[in-house]
Amino acid sequence: MMTTTRKKLTFEEYLDYDDGTDNRYELVDGELFVLPPESEPNDWFAQFLFLKLVEIGVPPRLIRPHTCEIQVRVLQSGDPQNRYPDLVVLRPEHLVLMQKRLTIKLDMPPPVLVVEVVSPGRSSRERDYERKRNQYQNVGILEYWIIDPKEQKITVLHLENGEFVEVGEFRGDERMLSPTYQNFTLSAAEIFAVE
């Protein structure tokens, strides 16, 4: 990641920032860091899940692969104030609240579902399994799926009494269980077969 600003920005200043590019940034300690483009496998997993969620009746306009930003709280040093999940399922009220920018701020209802596809490398694993998990839990996201191609497993977490509870880790022919989308019946093998 590369920093792009000299002056430390508040989150509100960041929301107004425009450098004339289509770059996506994370705001860390008031500095902007350019996010690299998505890898092809991560992008495909997000697109595949988009299609499967539409098949079970989730309105396509509410599903945002790679484009929806979520404001999160900094829980430990080095955490960004914003995240771009691989896939987000919005609430219908977000369509009105995000007319200016596709950012779910802390003063808005949290999204229904966030999905992260774990990229290769130890730092990516720690980020998706711990840091993002804690930040997503903190802002009240109802459900969090972690798609882990290296381990060939899917972890489903559901928010109960303000904390993520692990619904299960699904591998092979085990069908995913989602408290939010009970008619989502794919197995881990079917999801990883799309690679």
Coordinates of N, CA, C and O in Angstrom, one line a residue, residues 1-17 23-35 69-84 101 103 105-106 131 135:
M1 N 0.8 -1.2 0.0 CA 0.0 0.0 0.0 C 0.9 1.2 0.0 O 2.0 1.2 0.6
M2 N 0.4 2.3 -0.6 CA 1.1 3.5 -0.7 C 0.3 4.7 -0.1 O -0.9 4.8 -0.4
T3 N 0.9 5.5 0.7 CA 0.2 6.7 1.2 C 0.2 7.8 0.2 O 1.0 7.9 -0.7
T4 N -0.9 8.5 0.2 CA -1.1 9.5 -0.9 C -1.3 11.0 -0.4 O -1.3 11.9 -1.2
T5 N -1.4 11.2 0.9 CA -1.6 12.5 1.4 C -0.6 12.9 2.5 O 0.0 12.0 3.1
R6 N -0.3 14.2 2.6 CA 0.6 14.6 3.6 C -0.2 15.1 4.9 O 0.3 14.9 6.0
K7 N -1.3 15.8 4.7 CA -2.1 16.3 5.8 C -3.0 15.1 6.3 O -3.5 14.3 5.6
K8 N -3.0 15.0 7.6 CA -3.9 14.0 8.2 C -5.4 14.4 8.1 O -5.7 15.5 8.3
L9 N -6.2 13.4 7.6 CA -7.6 13.7 7.3 C -8.5 13.1 8.4 O -8.2 12.0 8.9
T10 N -9.6 13.8 8.7 CA -10.6 13.2 9.4 C -11.4 12.3 8.5 O -11.3 12.4 7.3
F11 N -12.3 11.5 9.0 CA -13.2 10.7 8.2 C -14.1 11.5 7.3 O -14.2 11.2 6.1
E12 N -14.6 12.6 7.8 CA -15.5 13.5 7.0 C -14.7 14.1 5.9 O -15.2 14.3 4.8
E13 N -13.4 14.6 6.2 CA -12.6 15.1 5.1 C -12.3 14.1 4.1 O -12.2 14.4 2.9
Y14 N -12.0 12.9 4.5 CA -11.8 11.8 3.6 C -13.0 11.6 2.7 O -12.8 11.3 1.4
L15 N -14.2 11.6 3.2 CA -15.4 11.4 2.4 C -15.5 12.5 1.3 O -16.1 12.2 0.2
D16 N -15.0 13.7 1.5 CA -15.0 14.7 0.5 C -13.8 14.7 -0.4 O -13.7 15.5 -1.3
Y17 N -12.8 13.9 -0.1 CA -11.5 13.9 -0.9 C -11.8 13.4 -2.3 O -12.5 12.4 -2.5
N23 N -9.2 5.4 -7.7 CA -8.6 4.7 -6.7 C -9.5 4.5 -5.5 O -10.3 5.4 -5.1
R24 N -9.4 3.3 -4.8 CA -10.0 3.1 -3.5 C -9.0 3.2 -2.5 O -7.8 2.8 -2.7
Y25 N -9.4 3.8 -1.3 CA -8.4 4.1 -0.3 C -8.9 3.5 1.1 O -10.1 3.4 1.3
E26 N -7.9 3.1 1.9 CA -8.2 2.9 3.3 C -7.6 4.1 4.0 O -6.5 4.6 3.7
L27 N -8.3 4.6 5.1 CA -7.9 5.7 5.9 C -7.3 5.1 7.2 O -8.0 4.6 8.0
V28 N -6.0 5.3 7.4 CA -5.3 4.7 8.5 C -4.5 5.9 9.2 O -3.7 6.5 8.6
D29 N -4.9 6.1 10.4 CA -4.3 7.2 11.2 C -4.3 8.5 10.4 O -3.3 9.3 10.4
G30 N -5.3 8.8 9.7 CA -5.5 10.1 9.0 C -4.8 10.1 7.7 O -4.9 11.1 7.0
E31 N -4.2 9.0 7.3 CA -3.5 9.0 6.0 C -4.2 8.0 5.0 O -4.7 7.0 5.5
L32 N -4.2 8.4 3.7 CA -4.8 7.5 2.7 C -3.8 6.5 2.2 O -2.7 6.9 1.8
F33 N -4.3 5.3 2.0 CA -3.5 4.2 1.4 C -4.2 3.6 0.3 O -5.4 3.2 0.5
V34 N -3.6 3.6 -0.9 CA -4.3 3.0 -2.1 C -4.4 1.5 -1.9 O -3.5 0.8 -1.5
L35 N -5.6 1.0 -2.2 CA -5.9 -0.4 -2.2 C -5.5 -1.0 -3.5 O -5.9 -0.4 -4.6
E69 N -18.2 0.6 0.6 CA -17.3 0.9 1.7 C -18.1 0.9 3.0 O -19.2 1.4 3.1
I70 N -17.4 0.5 4.1 CA -18.0 0.5 5.4 C -17.1 1.2 6.4 O -15.9 0.9 6.5
Q71 N -17.7 2.2 7.0 CA -16.9 2.9 8.1 C -16.9 2.0 9.3 O -17.9 1.5 9.7
V72 N -15.7 1.8 9.9 CA -15.6 1.0 11.0 C -14.8 1.7 12.1 O -14.1 2.7 11.8
R73 N -14.9 1.3 13.3 CA -14.1 1.9 14.4 C -12.7 1.3 14.5 O -12.5 0.1 14.2
V74 N -11.7 2.1 14.8 CA -10.4 1.7 15.0 C -10.3 1.0 16.4 O -10.5 1.6 17.4
L75 N -10.0 -0.3 16.4 CA -10.0 -1.1 17.6 C -8.6 -1.4 18.1 O -8.4 -1.7 19.2
Q76 N -7.6 -1.3 17.1 CA -6.2 -1.5 17.5 C -5.4 -0.6 16.6 O -5.8 -0.3 15.5
S77 N -4.2 -0.3 17.0 CA -3.3 0.5 16.2 C -3.1 -0.1 14.8 O -2.9 -1.3 14.7
G78 N -3.2 0.8 13.8 CA -3.0 0.4 12.4 C -4.2 -0.1 11.7 O -4.2 -0.3 10.5
D79 N -5.4 -0.2 12.5 CA -6.6 -0.5 11.8 C -7.1 0.7 10.9 O -7.0 1.9 11.4
P80 N -7.6 0.4 9.8 CA -8.2 1.5 9.0 C -9.6 1.9 9.6 O -10.2 1.1 10.3
Q81 N -10.0 3.1 9.2 CA -11.4 3.5 9.6 C -12.4 3.1 8.6 O -13.6 3.5 8.8
N82 N -12.0 2.4 7.5 CA -13.0 2.0 6.5 C -12.5 0.7 5.9 O -11.3 0.4 5.9
R83 N -13.5 -0.1 5.5 CA -13.2 -1.4 4.8 C -14.0 -1.5 3.5 O -15.1 -1.0 3.4
Y84 N -13.4 -2.2 2.6 CA -14.1 -2.6 1.3 C -14.3 -4.1 1.3 O -13.4 -4.7 0.7
R101 N -22.8 8.7 -2.0 CA -21.6 7.9 -1.9 C -21.9 6.5 -1.4 O -22.7 6.4 -0.4
T103 N -21.1 4.5 0.8 CA -20.4 4.3 2.0 C -21.4 4.1 3.1 O -22.3 5.0 3.3
K105 N -21.9 4.6 6.7 CA -21.3 5.3 7.8 C -21.8 4.7 9.2 O -22.8 4.0 9.2
L106 N -21.1 5.1 10.2 CA -21.4 4.6 11.6 C -22.8 5.0 12.0 O -23.4 4.3 12.8
R131 N -8.9 -9.1 12.6 CA -9.1 -7.6 12.7 C -10.4 -7.2 12.0 O -11.2 -6.4 12.6
Q135 N -13.8 -5.6 13.8 CA -14.4 -4.4 13.4 C -15.8 -4.6 12.9 O -16.7 -3.7 13.2

